[in-house]
Coordinates of C-alpha atoms and ligand atoms in Angstrom, one line a residue:
M5 CA 25.4 -35.7 20.1
P6 CA 24.9 -32.7 17.8
I7 CA 21.5 -32.3 16.4
R8 CA 21.4 -33.8 13.0
L9 CA 20.6 -31.5 10.2
S10 CA 18.2 -32.5 7.3
K11 CA 19.5 -33.4 3.8
R12 CA 17.6 -30.5 2.6
M13 CA 20.3 -28.3 4.2
D14 CA 22.9 -29.7 2.1
T15 CA 21.5 -28.1 -0.9
V16 CA 21.1 -24.6 0.5
A17 CA 23.9 -22.1 0.7
P18 CA 23.9 -19.2 3.1
S19 CA 23.3 -15.8 1.6
A20 CA 26.8 -14.6 0.3
T21 CA 25.8 -11.0 0.6
K22 CA 25.0 -11.5 4.3
A23 CA 28.3 -13.3 4.8
M24 CA 30.4 -10.5 3.4
T25 CA 28.3 -7.9 5.3
A26 CA 29.0 -10.0 8.5
R27 CA 32.6 -10.0 7.9
A28 CA 32.8 -6.4 7.4
R29 CA 30.7 -5.9 10.5
A30 CA 33.2 -8.1 12.5
L31 CA 36.2 -6.1 11.3
K32 CA 34.4 -2.9 12.2
A33 CA 33.7 -4.3 15.7
Q34 CA 37.6 -4.6 15.9
G35 CA 37.9 -0.9 15.4
R36 CA 38.6 -1.0 11.6
D37 CA 37.2 1.9 9.5
I38 CA 35.4 -0.3 7.0
I39 CA 33.3 1.1 4.3
A40 CA 30.6 -1.4 3.1
L41 CA 29.2 -1.3 -0.3
T42 CA 27.6 -4.6 0.3
Q43 CA 24.1 -3.8 1.5
G44 CA 21.0 -4.3 -0.3
E45 CA 19.1 -1.5 1.5
P46 CA 19.0 2.3 1.2
D47 CA 20.7 4.3 3.9
F48 CA 17.5 6.5 4.2
D49 CA 15.3 6.4 7.3
T50 CA 11.8 5.2 6.8
P51 CA 9.8 8.5 6.0
A52 CA 8.2 9.8 9.1
P53 CA 4.4 9.5 8.2
I54 CA 5.0 5.8 7.6
G55 CA 6.7 5.4 11.0
K56 CA 3.9 7.4 12.5
A57 CA 1.4 5.0 11.1
G58 CA 3.1 2.1 12.6
M59 CA 3.3 3.8 16.0
A60 CA -0.4 4.7 15.7
A61 CA -1.1 1.0 15.1
I62 CA 0.6 0.2 18.4
A63 CA -1.0 3.1 20.3
E64 CA -4.4 1.9 19.0
G65 CA -4.0 -1.7 19.9
R66 CA -3.9 -3.0 16.3
T67 CA -1.4 -5.5 17.6
R68 CA -3.4 -8.7 17.3
Y69 CA -3.3 -11.5 14.9
T70 CA -4.5 -10.4 11.4
A71 CA -5.9 -12.5 8.5
V72 CA -3.2 -14.8 7.2
P73 CA -2.9 -13.0 3.7
G74 CA -2.9 -9.7 5.3
I75 CA -5.3 -6.9 6.4
P76 CA -8.0 -6.2 3.7
E77 CA -7.2 -2.5 3.6
L78 CA -3.5 -3.2 2.6
R79 CA -4.5 -5.8 0.1
Q80 CA -7.0 -3.5 -1.4
A81 CA -4.3 -0.7 -1.5
I82 CA -2.0 -3.1 -3.3
A83 CA -4.6 -4.2 -5.7
D84 CA -5.3 -0.4 -6.4
Q85 CA -1.5 0.2 -7.0
I86 CA -1.3 -2.6 -9.5
G87 CA -4.4 -1.2 -11.2
R88 CA -2.8 2.1 -11.5
D89 CA 0.7 1.0 -12.4
H90 CA 0.1 -2.1 -14.5
G91 CA -3.5 -1.5 -15.8
L92 CA -4.5 -4.7 -14.4
A93 CA -7.6 -5.3 -12.4
R94 CA -6.7 -7.4 -9.4
T95 CA -9.1 -8.2 -6.5
T96 CA -7.9 -8.6 -2.8
D97 CA -8.1 -12.5 -3.4
E98 CA -5.5 -12.2 -5.9
V99 CA -3.0 -10.4 -3.3
I100 CA -1.1 -11.8 -0.4
V101 CA 0.9 -9.9 2.1
C102 CA 4.0 -11.7 3.4
S103 CA 7.0 -11.0 5.7
G104 CA 9.1 -9.3 2.8
A105 CA 9.3 -10.0 -0.9
K106 CA 11.6 -13.0 0.0
Q107 CA 8.9 -14.8 1.7
V108 CA 6.5 -14.3 -1.2
I109 CA 9.0 -16.0 -3.5
A110 CA 9.5 -18.9 -1.1
N111 CA 5.9 -19.3 -0.6
A112 CA 5.2 -19.3 -4.3
L113 CA 7.9 -21.8 -5.1
L114 CA 7.2 -24.1 -2.1
A115 CA 3.5 -24.1 -3.1
T116 CA 4.1 -25.0 -6.8
L117 CA 7.3 -27.2 -7.3
D118 CA 7.7 -30.9 -7.3
T119 CA 10.8 -32.9 -7.5
D120 CA 12.5 -32.4 -11.0
D121 CA 10.4 -29.4 -11.8
E122 CA 12.5 -26.7 -13.5
V123 CA 12.8 -23.0 -12.9
I124 CA 14.6 -20.7 -15.3
V125 CA 16.9 -18.2 -13.7
P126 CA 18.7 -15.7 -16.0
A127 CA 22.2 -15.1 -14.4
P128 CA 23.5 -12.8 -13.1
C129 CA 20.7 -13.2 -10.5
W130 CA 19.9 -12.5 -7.0
V131 CA 21.5 -15.0 -4.8
T132 CA 18.2 -16.3 -3.2
Y133 CA 16.4 -17.5 -6.4
P134 CA 18.4 -20.7 -7.0
E135 CA 18.7 -21.5 -3.3
V136 CA 15.0 -21.3 -2.8
V137 CA 14.3 -23.3 -5.9
K138 CA 16.4 -26.0 -4.5
L139 CA 14.9 -25.8 -1.0
A140 CA 11.5 -26.2 -2.7
G141 CA 12.8 -29.4 -4.4
G142 CA 13.0 -28.0 -7.8
T143 CA 16.0 -27.5 -10.2
P144 CA 17.2 -24.0 -11.0
M145 CA 18.1 -23.9 -14.8
I146 CA 20.5 -21.1 -15.0
V147 CA 20.6 -19.3 -18.3
D148 CA 24.0 -17.4 -18.4
C149 CA 23.6 -14.0 -19.7
T150 CA 27.0 -12.6 -18.5
D151 CA 28.3 -12.4 -21.9
S152 CA 25.6 -9.9 -22.9
P153 CA 26.7 -6.3 -22.3
T154 CA 23.5 -5.6 -20.7
F155 CA 23.4 -8.9 -18.8
K156 CA 19.8 -9.4 -20.0
L157 CA 18.0 -12.6 -21.1
T158 CA 16.9 -12.7 -24.7
A159 CA 13.7 -14.2 -26.2
E160 CA 15.9 -16.7 -28.1
A161 CA 17.8 -17.9 -24.9
L162 CA 14.4 -18.2 -23.2
E163 CA 13.0 -20.3 -25.9
T164 CA 16.0 -22.6 -25.9
A165 CA 15.9 -23.0 -22.0
I166 CA 12.2 -24.1 -21.9
T167 CA 11.5 -27.8 -21.6
S168 CA 8.5 -29.9 -20.8
R169 CA 9.6 -29.6 -17.1
T170 CA 9.8 -25.8 -16.9
R171 CA 7.4 -24.5 -14.4
W172 CA 8.4 -20.9 -13.9
L173 CA 10.6 -18.2 -15.4
I174 CA 12.0 -15.8 -12.8
L175 CA 12.3 -12.3 -14.2
N176 CA 13.8 -9.5 -12.1
T177 CA 13.5 -5.9 -13.3
P178 CA 15.2 -3.8 -12.3
S179 CA 17.8 -6.4 -11.5
N180 CA 19.8 -7.1 -8.4
P181 CA 22.9 -7.3 -9.0
T182 CA 22.9 -5.7 -12.5
G183 CA 20.5 -2.9 -12.2
A184 CA 19.4 -3.8 -15.7
V185 CA 15.8 -2.9 -16.6
Y186 CA 13.8 -4.8 -19.2
T187 CA 12.2 -2.7 -22.0
A188 CA 8.6 -3.0 -23.1
R189 CA 9.9 -4.4 -26.4
E190 CA 12.1 -7.1 -24.6
L191 CA 9.1 -8.0 -22.5
A192 CA 6.7 -8.3 -25.5
A193 CA 9.4 -10.7 -27.2
F194 CA 9.3 -12.9 -24.0
A195 CA 5.5 -12.8 -24.1
D196 CA 5.6 -14.1 -27.8
V197 CA 7.7 -17.1 -26.5
L198 CA 5.5 -17.7 -23.5
R199 CA 2.3 -17.7 -25.6
E200 CA 3.8 -20.9 -27.2
H201 CA 4.5 -22.6 -23.8
E202 CA 1.3 -22.6 -21.8
H203 CA 2.8 -24.7 -19.0
V204 CA 5.3 -21.9 -18.0
A205 CA 4.4 -19.4 -15.3
V206 CA 6.4 -16.2 -14.6
L207 CA 7.4 -14.8 -11.4
T208 CA 8.3 -11.3 -12.0
D209 CA 10.2 -9.8 -9.1
E210 CA 9.5 -6.0 -9.2
I211 CA 10.8 -5.0 -5.8
Y212 CA 12.9 -2.2 -7.3
A213 CA 10.2 -1.0 -9.7
E214 CA 10.0 2.6 -8.3
L215 CA 13.9 2.9 -8.6
V216 CA 14.3 3.3 -12.4
Y217 CA 16.2 6.4 -13.7
P218 CA 14.9 8.3 -16.7
P219 CA 15.2 8.2 -19.7
A220 CA 14.8 4.5 -18.8
R221 CA 11.2 3.5 -17.9
F222 CA 9.8 0.6 -15.8
A223 CA 7.8 -2.0 -17.8
S224 CA 6.1 -5.0 -16.5
L225 CA 5.3 -8.2 -18.4
A226 CA 1.8 -8.3 -16.8
A227 CA 0.9 -4.9 -18.2
I228 CA 2.5 -5.7 -21.6
A229 CA 0.8 -9.0 -22.0
P230 CA -2.4 -9.0 -20.0
D231 CA -3.4 -12.2 -21.7
L232 CA -0.7 -14.0 -19.8
S233 CA -1.7 -12.5 -16.3
P234 CA -3.4 -15.9 -15.3
R235 CA 0.1 -17.3 -15.2
I236 CA 2.0 -14.3 -13.8
L237 CA 2.9 -13.7 -10.1
I238 CA 3.9 -10.1 -9.6
V239 CA 6.2 -9.7 -6.5
G240 CA 6.6 -6.3 -4.9
G241 CA 7.0 -4.6 -1.5
V242 CA 7.9 -1.7 0.4
S243 CA 11.5 -2.6 1.5
K244 CA 13.6 -0.9 -1.0
A245 CA 11.7 2.1 -2.4
H246 CA 10.2 3.2 0.8
A247 CA 13.4 2.3 2.9
M248 CA 11.4 -0.1 5.0
T249 CA 13.8 -3.2 4.9
G250 CA 13.5 -4.0 8.5
W251 CA 9.6 -3.8 8.6
R252 CA 9.4 -7.0 6.5
I253 CA 6.5 -6.4 4.2
G254 CA 6.3 -7.8 0.6
W255 CA 3.5 -8.9 -1.5
G256 CA 2.4 -11.2 -4.4
A257 CA -0.2 -10.5 -6.8
G258 CA -1.4 -13.4 -9.1
P259 CA -4.1 -15.8 -9.8
A260 CA -6.5 -16.5 -6.8
D261 CA -5.7 -20.4 -6.8
L262 CA -2.1 -19.7 -6.3
V263 CA -2.4 -16.9 -3.8
K264 CA -4.8 -19.3 -1.9
A265 CA -2.2 -22.0 -1.8
M266 CA 0.5 -19.6 -0.7
A267 CA -1.7 -18.5 2.2
T268 CA -2.3 -22.0 3.3
L269 CA 1.4 -22.4 3.5
Q270 CA 1.9 -19.3 5.1
G271 CA -0.8 -20.0 7.6
Q272 CA 1.1 -23.1 8.7
T273 CA 4.5 -21.4 9.1
T274 CA 4.6 -17.7 9.9
S275 CA 0.8 -16.9 10.0
H276 CA 1.1 -13.3 8.6
A277 CA 3.2 -10.4 8.5
S278 CA 3.6 -8.1 11.5
S279 CA 0.3 -6.2 12.1
I280 CA 2.1 -3.0 13.0
A281 CA 4.3 -3.3 9.8
Q282 CA 1.2 -3.9 7.7
Y283 CA -0.4 -0.7 8.9
A284 CA 2.9 1.2 8.2
A285 CA 2.9 -0.3 4.7
L286 CA -0.6 0.8 4.1
Q287 CA 0.5 4.4 4.6
A288 CA 3.5 3.8 2.3
V289 CA 1.4 2.4 -0.4
S290 CA -1.7 4.7 -0.2
G291 CA -0.3 7.8 1.4
D292 CA 1.8 10.6 0.1
Q293 CA 4.7 9.2 -2.0
G294 CA 6.7 12.4 -2.3
H295 CA 9.8 10.6 -0.9
L296 CA 10.0 8.4 -3.8
A297 CA 11.2 11.1 -6.1
D298 CA 13.7 12.5 -3.6
F299 CA 15.2 8.9 -3.0
R300 CA 15.5 8.5 -6.7
A301 CA 17.1 11.7 -7.2
T302 CA 19.8 11.1 -4.6
L303 CA 20.4 7.6 -5.7
R304 CA 20.8 8.7 -9.4
K305 CA 23.5 11.2 -8.5
R306 CA 25.3 8.5 -6.5
R307 CA 25.1 6.1 -9.4
D308 CA 26.5 8.7 -11.8
L309 CA 29.3 9.5 -9.4
L310 CA 30.3 5.8 -8.8
C311 CA 30.1 5.0 -12.6
E312 CA 32.2 8.0 -13.5
R313 CA 34.9 7.2 -11.0
I314 CA 35.0 3.4 -11.9
G315 CA 35.5 4.5 -15.6
A316 CA 38.6 6.1 -14.7
M317 CA 40.0 3.3 -12.7
P318 CA 42.6 1.0 -14.5
G319 CA 41.5 -2.7 -14.6
L320 CA 37.7 -1.9 -13.9
S321 CA 34.8 -1.1 -16.1
C322 CA 31.0 -1.0 -15.8
R323 CA 27.9 0.0 -17.8
V324 CA 25.7 2.6 -16.2
P325 CA 22.7 0.7 -15.0
D326 CA 19.0 1.9 -15.4
G327 CA 17.6 1.0 -12.0
A328 CA 17.9 -0.4 -8.5
F329 CA 21.1 0.7 -6.6
Y330 CA 23.8 -1.6 -7.7
V331 CA 26.6 -1.4 -10.2
L332 CA 28.1 -4.7 -11.4
V333 CA 31.6 -4.0 -12.2
D334 CA 33.8 -5.9 -14.6
C335 CA 37.0 -6.7 -12.8
T336 CA 38.6 -9.1 -15.2
G337 CA 41.4 -6.5 -15.8
L338 CA 42.6 -7.2 -12.3
L339 CA 42.6 -10.9 -12.5
G340 CA 46.0 -12.6 -12.4
R341 CA 47.8 -9.6 -11.1
R342 CA 50.0 -9.7 -7.8
T343 CA 49.4 -7.6 -4.8
V344 CA 52.1 -5.8 -2.7
Q345 CA 51.7 -8.8 -0.3
G346 CA 52.7 -11.1 -3.2
T347 CA 49.3 -12.9 -3.4
E348 CA 47.9 -13.5 -6.9
L349 CA 44.4 -12.3 -7.4
G350 CA 42.9 -15.3 -9.3
T351 CA 39.2 -14.7 -8.8
D352 CA 36.7 -12.0 -8.0
I353 CA 36.5 -13.6 -4.5
D354 CA 40.2 -13.0 -4.0
I355 CA 39.8 -9.4 -5.2
A356 CA 36.9 -8.7 -2.8
M357 CA 38.7 -10.3 0.2
W358 CA 41.8 -8.3 -0.7
L359 CA 39.9 -5.0 -0.9
L360 CA 38.3 -5.9 2.5
E361 CA 41.4 -6.9 4.4
Q362 CA 43.9 -4.4 2.8
F363 CA 41.8 -1.3 1.9
D364 CA 39.0 -1.6 4.3
L365 CA 36.3 -1.7 1.6
A366 CA 33.6 -4.3 1.5
V367 CA 32.0 -5.3 -1.9
V368 CA 30.4 -8.5 -2.9
P369 CA 32.1 -10.9 -5.3
G370 CA 30.1 -11.3 -8.5
S371 CA 30.5 -15.1 -8.2
S372 CA 27.8 -14.9 -5.5
F373 CA 25.5 -13.8 -8.3
L374 CA 26.7 -16.2 -10.9
A375 CA 28.8 -13.4 -12.5
P376 CA 32.4 -14.3 -11.9
G377 CA 34.9 -11.7 -12.9
H378 CA 32.6 -9.0 -11.4
L379 CA 32.1 -7.1 -8.3
R380 CA 28.8 -5.8 -7.0
L381 CA 28.9 -2.4 -5.6
S382 CA 25.8 -1.0 -3.8
Y383 CA 25.5 2.9 -3.9
A384 CA 22.9 3.0 -1.4
V385 CA 25.3 4.6 1.0
S386 CA 25.8 8.3 2.0
T387 CA 27.6 10.3 -0.8
D388 CA 30.5 10.8 1.7
D389 CA 31.1 7.2 2.1
L390 CA 30.9 6.5 -1.6
E391 CA 33.5 9.0 -2.4
H392 CA 35.8 7.5 0.3
A393 CA 35.0 4.1 -1.1
C394 CA 35.9 5.3 -4.6
N395 CA 39.2 6.7 -3.2
R396 CA 40.0 3.3 -1.7
L397 CA 39.2 1.4 -4.9
Q398 CA 41.2 3.8 -7.0
A399 CA 44.1 3.3 -4.5
A400 CA 43.8 -0.5 -4.7
C401 CA 43.7 -0.4 -8.6
D402 CA 46.8 1.9 -8.8
A403 CA 48.7 -0.3 -6.3
L404 CA 48.0 -3.3 -8.5
M405 CA 49.2 -1.4 -11.7
R406 CA 52.3 -0.2 -9.9
E407 CA 53.1 -3.9 -9.0
A408 CA 52.6 -4.9 -12.6
A409 CA 54.9 -2.2 -13.9
Ligands
LIG502 C1 15.8 -8.9 -6.3 C2 15.3 -8.9 -4.9 N1 14.1 -9.4 -4.6 C3 13.7 -9.6 -3.4 C4 14.3 -9.0 -2.3 C5 13.9 -9.3 -1.0 O1 13.1 -8.1 -0.5 P1 12.5 -8.2 1.0 O2 13.5 -7.5 1.9 O3 11.2 -7.4 0.9 O4 12.4 -9.5 1.5 C6 15.7 -8.4 -2.5 C7 16.5 -7.9 -1.5 O5 17.7 -7.9 -1.5 C8 16.1 -8.4 -3.9 O6 17.3 -7.8 -4.3

C-alpha cells in the first residue's frame, strides 16, 4: 500500500520554475547543450569574505544549535540595516532569521491565517505566494494586473480587493517575475487605502531590494508610512543580492508579537537556520558590501542587452524592468502560429516547451506566474550564455515567421 498523502497536498502545486529547471537539467544530462534562463539565482559566486566567515565559523566550532530566531549579532545587524535603509527603529525582538526568505513567508502565513482568511496577491506574482497561502489554509485573492503595462497593482484595485476577511496584502518590490519597482508615490497611495482598513497587514517581500537600477530607486512601504509599521512584515535576505542562494538565510522584521509566533512555529519545525550560514550572513550584512555595486552594474548591462535583442525579435516585446533580474516577455505575437514540426503554439507553455525541445533554450512560461501569454527570462547568467540564448530565441521567432509567410 502506498503511503496516503494528506488532503493538504491536493491544494499545493510543485514549483513550476523548479520543474522547468529540472527538465532542462535532464536534457543536459543526456548531452544536450541547453541554455537555461530559468534560474532565480545569480551566476556569481558568493563573495570571498562571506565564504571565509562561514569557514571561520566551522573552524571556530560555532556549529551548535543557535537561538531559534537567530544569533543575536545577526538579528542586531539586520535591525541596524533596516534602521539605515528604512529609517525604522527595529529591536532584535522584532527580527527573526529563517532558512531563506521562503521560510519567513511560510512562517508568517502559517502563524496568522485561519480557514477562509484572504490574502491579496497582485499578479503576475512569484509562484510561491498563492501556494503557501493555500497551505496555510487561507484563500489567495489574485488581483490581475497583467493588463497594466507596468504589471503593477493600483490603489484603486487594492481598495476594490479588500474585504472584511482580508488578512494580508503581499507586495513584492522589485518583483519576480516582472522586475517592476513600486515608486514612493505608488506606495503612499497604498498607505492611504490601508489606513482606512486597519485589519489588513502587509507582507512586503524586499528580497531584491539591492537590485534596483537607476534612475529607478528602491522604496519601502514601511519607510513611507511608518505609522503602518505595526502591521508591516518586511521580508529580506541575502540569497539574491549577495549571491548566497544555497546558504539559506532570510529574515522577517515586523511587530514583536508576530515575530514571536513565527519563532514558536519555527522552533517546532526547523529550529533555526544553519549556524554556519548565519555567521556568513552576518559578514554579508555588516561587512564590506562593495560587491553589490559590481553585481548591479553587471546585471544592468545584461538587462539592457536582453531587452534590446528582444525588441528586435518578431512576435516578442517587453518593457525594460527597473529591478531584480527577470524580464517578462509578451509572447502573444507568437500564439496561434505553427512550427516547422506542424504543431500549433496555443499557449505560453507550448512556446516554452517548443523552445526547450527544438532550440535547447529553457525559459519559464508566464502562466506559472499567473501571466499567461508571457515568458519569464532570467538574465542572471553569463553574458556569453545570454548572447547565445538571444541567438536561439531570434532563430525560433524567425522560423515561426517563415512558416507563417
Ligand atoms: C520574490 C521572491 N521572494 C522570495 C524568494 C525566496 O528567497 P530565498 O531563497 O531566500 O528563500 C524568491 C526566490 O526566488 C523570490 O523570487
